[in-house]
Amino acid sequence: MTFALPSFPSTHQMFGKRTIRPLGAAALCGIAFIEDTLIAVDTVKGHLLQIDPYSDNAKILNSHQVKEFTDVTGLAVWEETLWLTRGHNVYLCKLGSLGLEHFVTLPYPADGIAVWESTVYVSCQKLGDILIFDRDTRKQITKFYAPGVGVENLAVDEETLWVSDTVEQTVYCIDRATGEVQFGVLTPFESPTGIAIHKESETGKKTLYIAYASEEPYVRDNPNADPNHELSYRDRTFIHPLDYYYNSDKRYSLSNGYLIEMSYMEEISPLEEVYLPEVEWRIAMPSETARQKIKHIEPIGLPFTEEVIEGQRVAVFKFDALTPGERHIFGWKAVLEVRGIKYRITPGDVEDISEFSPELESRYLVDDDDLAMDTSLVRRAAREAIGTETNLLRKMYSIRNYVYDELSYGIKPHIDTPDVVLERGVGSCGEYVGVLLALCRLNGIPCRTVGRYKCPPYAEYQQVPLQPQYNHVWLEFYIPGFGWLPMESNPDDIGSGGPYPTRFFMGLCWYHIEIGKGIPFETLTSKGVRLTKEDVSIGELAINHIRFTILEELPPL
């Protein structure tokens, strides 16, 4: 069997931000480019696909060898040779014949593969390594530690080995000579299952393309059921370019971003009518950060004045009085540029850090939010979490893993204190944050709550109103010389006792919206006195409405 690769339109016309979705594909894993032609394997169906990236048109190249390609997870092309991983084995074959030849067998499943000249790289999740073989002798030369905990796919380019990890939702840039991780880049979608490098023939520009494969829920119309709408699941697989920018001085990478319109509005609708004189209603607005920029902001319903509290912008809505039966809607609408961010800071980088300032200690090392830091249960947990560790970053990582070991995720209508949460063993995102804050502060790590919402993570649903079902909070911890670093509350707690991914340990995806760092999101005052929830609960006084609209994907930085 032989096949010829066709010529396609110019790369300038063909590529860009375009998502490639070959019709009929179930789960694309290994991918590779041969000039402007994309080769991919559908691991479920066993199809070796030749894909036109401009039209999504696909052709099955192995029409009579589907069985041999079923369950293939990794794919690479070097010169005229195709390399594959399937089960415990690595195979190679000529592109013109596709007759598989055994290369090597691993003690555990081989996941991804990349080839550069005579060097063959094979990833193995079970071993936790990337194995390196000599193509001619078929002997292992050395190995690198795998940077993540999930199944990893590989691509190689001159001095760089690129590693995508399904669980970490991250692509790592690794020195292929030493195995040292240079930086990591969060992918805009979950479950990356393949990686390839495309080089434009005219400009020489290189672009990473990532394959994704997962299942998505959808509402199925079943005419034989009553009611006829049912929840079902279907395959979701596609290929999308990965944009990234690495700031070596500040040690972070930015990845694919989106222009998002976010609206936050309160509707006065009290459970019980109240009278409140001289009301000032404050709502924090989105923050300016390395990954989030405010392009425009305007009021909804009623005008507001703006205050700056501890560097954060706050909208202030003023009422002469709120009287029984009175109704209003008010809030803000913001247009934001948001991107994924991932910091690359190692324990060695924080060995000789300076002391915390007294102001930082007095603000972020104390119990100022019902953290139960004086209870024996929480204090014991703080000691157990770090053991004998003294390095700040390792302490932070140990505390996170301890909390993940002790808690599982569950939503409650109210937030309990950390001692109650630890005793119960189940917590919401806010309760995870409370426990993390308490244990970190008791161990001398300044930290604070950050939130407040996540845009529904459907980047392909552009120009469509999206509504989050819940709010969300995470935290930031402080390292002298580096500043405030983000850490998610519970999403990396995947259960099963670990190992836990570090996807959102010093990283946030594009859909995290940072609002009011270190200050309350919403407060209410009457006659200049701040009202507590025991006085008047905002949740019982008004209904909040939150809406996101993803306007477009941002161009690369």
XYZ file of C-alpha atoms in Angstrom:
557
model
C 0.000 0.000 0.000
C 1.242 3.494 -0.847
C -0.217 6.960 -0.526
C 0.700 10.446 -1.635
C 0.361 13.513 0.539
C -1.537 16.280 -1.275
C -0.626 19.943 -1.329
C -2.891 22.288 0.596
C -3.412 26.079 0.652
C -0.665 28.304 2.019
C -0.028 28.165 5.740
C -0.847 31.865 6.068
C -4.349 31.119 4.870
C -4.591 27.771 6.575
C -3.437 28.286 10.113
C -3.909 30.874 12.849
C -6.373 30.392 15.674
C -8.406 27.864 13.723
C -9.637 24.761 15.549
C -9.278 21.583 13.492
C -12.223 19.193 13.898
C -12.084 16.158 11.589
C -15.597 14.793 11.208
C -16.127 11.297 12.601
C -13.051 11.220 14.841
C -13.630 9.839 18.349
C -10.347 10.381 20.243
C -7.275 11.868 18.569
C -4.060 11.040 20.403
C -0.715 11.154 18.628
C -0.375 13.875 15.982
C 2.444 15.012 13.684
C 3.017 17.310 10.729
C 4.548 16.360 7.408
C 5.103 19.835 5.994
C 1.549 21.264 5.861
C -0.249 17.946 6.200
C -1.463 16.783 9.592
C -1.232 13.102 10.508
C -3.228 11.879 13.514
C -4.308 8.593 15.025
C -7.805 7.934 16.367
C -7.000 5.557 19.196
C -10.593 4.344 19.594
C -11.262 3.539 15.951
C -7.717 2.685 14.922
C -7.770 5.167 12.049
C -4.536 6.738 10.871
C -5.869 10.007 9.506
C -4.481 12.405 6.948
C -6.130 15.744 7.753
C -6.403 18.941 5.740
C -6.037 21.594 8.475
C -7.830 24.168 6.337
C -11.038 22.256 5.617
C -11.023 19.495 8.297
C -11.274 16.993 5.446
C -9.779 13.669 6.549
C -8.744 10.458 4.822
C -8.065 7.061 6.408
C -4.569 5.940 5.399
C -4.686 2.465 6.959
C -7.958 1.192 5.529
C -6.820 -2.460 5.779
C -4.766 -2.171 8.986
C -7.209 -0.639 11.447
C -6.749 -3.389 14.036
C -2.990 -2.778 14.212
C -3.556 0.918 14.953
C -6.319 0.547 17.539
C -5.198 1.722 21.010
C -2.202 3.581 19.599
C -1.471 6.493 21.963
C 1.659 8.130 20.554
C 2.813 9.029 17.060
C 5.924 10.629 15.566
C 7.385 11.090 12.101
C 11.069 11.346 11.255
C 12.004 11.534 7.593
C 10.163 8.632 5.904
C 9.483 6.655 9.090
C 6.348 6.606 11.239
C 6.771 5.738 14.930
C 3.958 4.476 17.178
C 3.315 3.433 20.769
C 0.693 0.803 21.558
C 0.371 -1.099 24.799
C 3.838 -1.885 26.152
C 5.420 -1.702 22.697
C 7.042 0.816 20.383
C 6.770 0.245 16.632
C 8.098 1.851 13.486
C 7.130 1.559 9.845
C 7.703 3.151 6.470
C 5.152 5.805 5.592
C 4.616 4.215 2.222
C 3.770 0.713 3.471
C 2.619 0.975 7.125
C 3.960 -2.488 7.923
C 4.684 -2.332 11.655
C 8.127 -3.362 12.891
C 8.746 -3.921 16.599
C 11.305 -1.558 18.138
C 11.239 -2.126 21.909
C 8.989 -3.399 24.708
C 8.589 -1.585 28.033
C 7.614 -3.174 31.372
C 4.583 -0.860 31.445
C 2.460 0.890 28.793
C 4.335 3.238 26.459
C 2.397 6.487 26.085
C 4.006 9.135 23.882
C 6.900 9.168 21.430
C 9.168 11.683 19.704
C 12.155 11.151 17.407
C 15.059 13.439 16.539
C 17.709 11.982 14.257
C 18.942 8.812 16.022
C 17.362 9.575 19.402
C 13.972 8.143 20.380
C 12.019 9.528 23.359
C 9.261 7.413 24.941
C 7.090 8.487 27.885
C 5.737 6.029 30.446
C 3.300 7.214 33.114
C 3.648 4.059 35.184
C 7.431 4.457 35.432
C 7.161 8.216 35.887
C 9.922 8.647 33.302
C 10.720 9.649 29.752
C 12.994 6.917 28.399
C 15.616 7.733 25.772
C 16.747 5.112 23.248
C 19.305 4.935 20.478
C 17.484 4.251 17.223
C 20.238 2.077 15.773
C 21.132 -0.086 18.782
C 17.605 -0.017 20.272
C 19.216 0.299 23.687
C 18.151 2.724 26.393
C 20.662 5.550 26.749
C 19.236 7.392 29.748
C 15.964 8.691 31.152
C 14.382 11.906 32.432
C 11.870 12.319 35.198
C 8.402 12.931 33.775
C 7.356 16.491 34.648
C 3.719 15.627 35.377
C 1.563 12.854 36.803
C -0.663 12.093 33.792
C -0.282 10.368 30.439
C 2.232 12.369 28.407
C 2.737 12.890 24.690
C 5.920 14.210 23.136
C 7.274 16.373 20.340
C 10.891 17.362 19.777
C 12.481 20.301 18.013
C 16.244 20.785 17.872
C 17.219 21.438 21.526
C 13.728 21.300 23.029
C 11.524 18.413 24.081
C 7.861 19.409 24.406
C 5.724 17.303 26.754
C 1.926 17.506 27.005
C 0.232 16.001 30.062
C -3.435 14.963 30.110
C -3.989 15.447 33.849
C -1.761 18.483 34.347
C -3.423 20.285 31.398
C 0.070 21.573 30.752
C 2.723 21.563 28.044
C 6.275 21.520 29.418
C 9.321 22.936 27.654
C 12.279 20.674 28.497
C 15.955 20.853 27.589
C 16.289 17.633 25.617
C 19.946 17.259 26.584
C 19.508 17.520 30.365
C 15.810 16.911 31.014
C 15.534 20.198 32.915
C 12.107 21.831 32.755
C 12.442 25.378 31.422
C 8.798 26.366 31.886
C 5.254 25.049 31.644
C 2.267 26.368 29.697
C -1.364 25.752 30.658
C -3.490 24.592 27.737
C -6.816 26.367 27.143
C -8.739 23.080 27.089
C -8.679 20.032 29.348
C -7.199 16.635 28.516
C -4.455 17.330 25.941
C -3.701 14.017 24.217
C -1.250 14.873 21.458
C 1.309 17.481 20.459
C 2.988 18.447 17.191
C 5.137 21.266 15.827
C 4.272 23.006 12.573
C 6.911 25.053 10.747
C 5.815 27.607 8.185
C 7.809 27.106 5.016
C 7.938 30.809 4.129
C 8.721 32.416 7.499
C 10.175 29.520 9.469
C 7.797 30.331 12.333
C 7.032 27.337 14.529
C 3.666 26.736 16.180
C 2.635 24.092 18.688
C -0.594 22.237 17.947
C -2.334 20.261 20.680
C -4.885 17.467 20.282
C -7.625 17.105 22.895
C -9.919 14.172 23.576
C -12.621 13.774 26.204
C -16.360 13.332 26.605
C -18.849 16.173 26.860
C -22.372 16.119 28.288
C -25.262 17.242 26.129
C -29.053 17.249 26.175
C -30.374 14.509 23.924
C -33.810 14.719 22.350
C -35.335 11.247 22.767
C -38.816 11.091 21.193
C -39.523 7.777 22.944
C -39.065 9.221 26.436
C -41.310 11.454 28.518
C -39.967 14.010 29.113
C -38.066 13.754 25.861
C -34.906 15.560 27.017
C -32.166 13.331 28.466
C -28.625 13.901 29.665
C -26.143 12.004 27.531
C -22.442 12.061 26.628
C -20.557 12.151 23.345
C -16.965 12.138 22.133
C -15.230 15.502 21.870
C -11.920 15.680 20.037
C -10.150 18.430 18.123
C -6.776 20.099 17.508
C -5.978 23.709 18.415
C -2.837 25.872 18.276
C -1.158 26.655 21.588
C 0.005 30.254 21.942
C 2.519 31.044 24.650
C 4.818 33.783 25.903
C 7.474 33.171 28.554
C 8.730 35.984 30.793
C 12.057 34.631 32.008
C 12.652 37.533 34.410
C 9.359 37.100 36.261
C 9.314 33.322 35.787
C 5.857 32.918 34.295
C 4.328 31.899 30.987
C 1.117 33.202 29.454
C -0.982 31.072 27.116
C -4.075 31.328 24.918
C -6.324 34.186 25.931
C -9.852 35.388 25.284
C -11.703 38.664 25.201
C -14.559 38.214 27.663
C -17.491 40.370 28.642
C -18.528 39.828 32.261
C -21.637 41.317 33.853
C -22.373 41.315 37.581
C -25.737 42.665 38.709
C -27.717 42.753 41.947
C -31.522 42.745 41.929
C -33.134 44.092 45.109
C -35.609 41.370 46.066
C -35.587 40.894 49.867
C -36.922 37.806 51.574
C -38.263 40.191 54.223
C -38.821 43.888 53.596
C -36.413 46.198 55.435
C -35.722 49.899 55.803
C -32.103 51.002 55.477
C -31.146 54.698 55.507
C -28.121 56.218 53.750
C -26.956 53.057 52.021
C -23.632 52.537 50.265
C -23.356 49.234 48.409
C -19.813 48.338 47.367
C -19.003 45.714 44.740
C -15.392 44.921 43.849
C -14.466 45.076 40.182
C -12.003 42.926 38.205
C -8.326 43.313 39.053
C -5.441 44.252 36.776
C -2.846 41.457 36.818
C -0.155 39.940 34.614
C -2.806 37.735 32.992
C -5.928 39.903 33.228
C -6.449 43.358 31.720
C -9.544 45.576 31.923
C -10.373 47.007 28.494
C -13.661 48.684 29.439
C -16.054 48.895 32.372
C -19.455 50.540 32.678
C -22.415 50.595 35.091
C -25.546 48.467 34.814
C -28.877 49.941 35.892
C -27.609 52.717 38.160
C -24.474 54.878 38.065
C -21.646 54.255 40.501
C -18.688 56.138 41.859
C -15.338 54.401 42.049
C -13.057 53.885 45.028
C -9.641 52.270 45.202
C -9.223 50.078 48.285
C -5.773 48.533 48.805
C -5.079 48.883 45.099
C -8.373 47.270 44.054
C -11.115 49.063 42.125
C -14.522 49.086 43.824
C -17.884 50.313 42.497
C -19.945 52.257 45.070
C -23.723 52.512 44.595
C -25.395 55.088 46.865
C -29.035 55.182 47.980
C -30.665 57.821 50.173
C -32.582 54.893 51.636
C -33.813 51.426 50.750
C -37.469 51.278 51.718
C -39.966 48.388 51.860
C -41.244 47.599 48.376
C -38.419 49.480 46.631
C -36.756 47.627 43.752
C -33.549 48.282 41.811
C -31.096 46.516 39.539
C -27.481 47.690 39.539
C -23.979 46.425 38.888
C -21.158 46.607 36.374
C -20.208 45.191 32.982
C -16.536 44.723 32.129
C -14.671 43.694 28.994
C -11.539 41.764 29.955
C -8.526 40.230 28.303
C -7.695 37.027 30.177
C -4.988 34.435 29.584
C -3.646 31.324 31.238
C -0.647 31.838 33.519
C 1.844 29.346 34.935
C 4.790 30.209 37.181
C 8.007 28.186 37.152
C 9.601 28.651 40.573
C 11.525 25.848 42.279
C 12.367 25.230 45.963
C 15.964 26.196 45.219
C 14.802 29.631 44.118
C 13.384 30.390 47.576
C 16.194 29.144 49.821
C 17.600 32.607 50.549
C 14.503 34.793 50.545
C 14.253 37.936 52.646
C 12.093 38.330 55.747
C 8.440 39.294 55.480
C 7.592 42.909 56.213
C 5.809 43.649 59.521
C 2.840 44.971 57.540
C 2.564 41.692 55.628
C 2.803 39.631 58.809
C 0.212 41.687 60.672
C -2.238 41.366 57.798
C -1.732 37.888 56.371
C -0.415 35.740 59.232
C -3.326 36.296 61.620
C -6.792 34.827 62.111
C -9.017 37.547 60.676
C -11.767 35.406 59.161
C -12.965 32.702 61.594
C -10.069 30.404 60.694
C -10.055 28.600 64.086
C -6.281 28.958 64.233
C -6.329 28.706 68.039
C -8.046 25.303 68.131
C -6.018 22.199 68.947
C -7.297 20.344 65.878
C -6.177 23.029 63.419
C -2.843 23.592 65.173
C -2.109 19.863 65.132
C -2.996 19.703 61.435
C -0.611 22.600 60.754
C 2.247 20.682 62.391
C 1.440 17.398 60.667
C 1.095 19.036 57.260
C 4.718 20.177 56.969
C 6.544 17.651 59.144
C 10.178 18.776 59.304
C 10.099 20.824 56.100
C 11.569 24.341 56.258
C 11.591 25.465 52.612
C 8.660 27.840 52.000
C 7.661 26.387 48.638
C 7.924 22.797 49.834
C 5.888 23.710 52.924
C 3.199 25.195 50.699
C 3.147 22.096 48.518
C 3.039 19.802 51.566
C 0.149 21.746 53.100
C -1.805 21.539 49.859
C -1.285 17.777 49.605
C -2.170 17.286 53.276
C -5.465 19.120 52.796
C -6.184 17.067 49.673
C -5.519 13.882 51.654
C -7.819 14.968 54.478
C -10.725 16.463 52.492
C -13.020 15.568 49.643
C -15.114 18.058 47.720
C -18.761 18.743 48.514
C -21.005 21.815 48.517
C -22.842 23.053 51.604
C -25.217 26.034 51.905
C -22.874 27.770 54.363
C -19.155 27.777 55.164
C -17.964 26.122 58.371
C -14.747 26.927 60.218
C -11.595 24.892 59.416
C -11.790 22.791 62.600
C -15.318 21.645 61.709
C -14.315 21.012 58.088
C -11.285 18.917 59.057
C -13.402 16.901 61.472
C -16.053 16.319 58.795
C -13.596 15.574 55.972
C -15.734 17.233 53.286
C -15.519 20.834 52.118
C -16.590 23.306 49.459
C -14.077 25.479 47.610
C -14.509 28.163 50.269
C -13.930 25.637 53.044
C -10.824 24.284 51.289
C -9.565 27.875 51.184
C -10.321 28.351 54.888
C -8.341 25.252 55.865
C -5.459 26.179 53.556
C -5.351 29.731 54.926
C -5.275 28.503 58.521
C -2.534 25.916 57.987
C -0.407 28.248 55.866
C -0.619 31.166 58.274
C 0.188 28.960 61.261
C 3.283 27.866 59.339
C 4.362 31.434 58.626
C 3.246 31.664 54.991
C 1.316 34.863 54.163
C -1.761 34.078 52.097
C -5.102 35.585 51.124
C -8.397 34.689 49.482
C -8.934 35.478 45.795
C -11.907 34.907 43.502
C -14.707 35.342 42.636
C -15.977 33.590 39.534
C -14.935 31.301 36.737
C -16.249 31.818 33.234
C -17.823 28.550 32.023
C -14.808 26.923 30.297
C -16.313 26.563 26.830
C -13.945 28.621 24.699
C -15.627 27.529 21.477
C -18.979 29.007 22.589
C -18.237 32.533 21.432
C -20.811 35.341 21.265
C -23.143 33.159 23.375
C -24.270 34.219 26.891
C -22.907 31.828 29.542
C -23.963 31.692 33.180
C -21.859 30.121 35.946
C -23.804 28.027 38.418
C -21.592 28.835 41.404
C -19.081 31.380 42.546
C -15.545 30.192 43.228
C -12.592 31.165 45.404
C -8.941 30.195 45.516
C -5.924 31.705 47.273
C -2.606 33.441 46.764
C 0.545 32.983 48.825
C 3.444 35.383 49.086
C 7.136 34.762 48.359
C 9.564 37.670 48.828
C 11.142 38.582 45.516
C 8.346 36.939 43.531
C 5.210 38.475 45.029
C 1.758 36.920 45.236
C 1.374 33.538 43.526
C -1.956 31.814 42.778
C -3.029 28.387 43.970
C -6.395 26.783 43.318
C -8.475 25.542 46.218
C -9.833 22.108 45.285
C -9.758 21.390 41.491
C -6.392 19.577 41.683
C -7.752 17.283 44.412
C -8.465 14.365 42.088
C -8.874 11.888 44.952
C -7.337 8.430 45.278
C -4.670 9.689 47.673
C -2.539 11.270 44.944
C -0.200 11.893 43.362
C -1.941 15.204 42.806
C -1.307 17.333 39.733
C 0.275 20.773 40.063
C -1.889 22.156 37.265
C -3.080 25.111 39.348
C -0.207 25.229 41.839
C 1.144 28.649 40.853
C -1.135 28.717 37.833
C -4.572 29.807 36.633
C -6.399 29.064 33.405
C -7.950 31.716 31.171
C -11.407 31.270 32.689
C -10.416 32.370 36.218
C -11.660 35.918 36.805
C -9.723 37.739 39.536
C -11.854 40.249 41.442
C -11.007 42.268 44.551
C -7.745 40.676 45.696
C -7.399 40.748 49.468
C -10.609 42.731 50.054
C -14.275 41.700 50.509
C -16.095 41.200 47.236
C -19.259 42.945 48.393
C -20.118 45.083 51.440
C -23.100 47.089 52.644
C -23.060 50.157 54.909
C -25.907 52.165 56.409
C -25.231 55.631 57.839
C -21.514 54.903 57.509
C -21.618 51.681 59.558
C -20.778 48.405 57.853
C -23.582 45.877 58.161
C -22.755 42.277 59.007
C -24.679 39.256 57.784
C -26.286 39.131 61.234
C -27.634 42.647 60.624
C -28.712 42.211 57.013
C -27.519 39.424 54.741
C -26.824 40.567 51.190
C -27.972 37.146 50.007
C -31.358 37.702 51.665
C -31.644 41.266 50.411
C -30.839 40.776 46.726
C -30.469 38.216 43.941
C -27.224 38.343 41.992
C -27.052 37.754 38.246
C -23.773 36.839 36.552
C -23.252 36.484 32.830
C -20.207 35.894 30.658
C -19.861 36.240 26.907
C -16.663 35.046 25.236
C -16.206 37.552 22.423
C -13.147 36.167 20.633
C -9.794 34.464 21.058
C -6.946 36.913 21.541
C -4.016 37.052 19.112
C -0.691 35.663 20.377
C 1.499 37.978 22.467
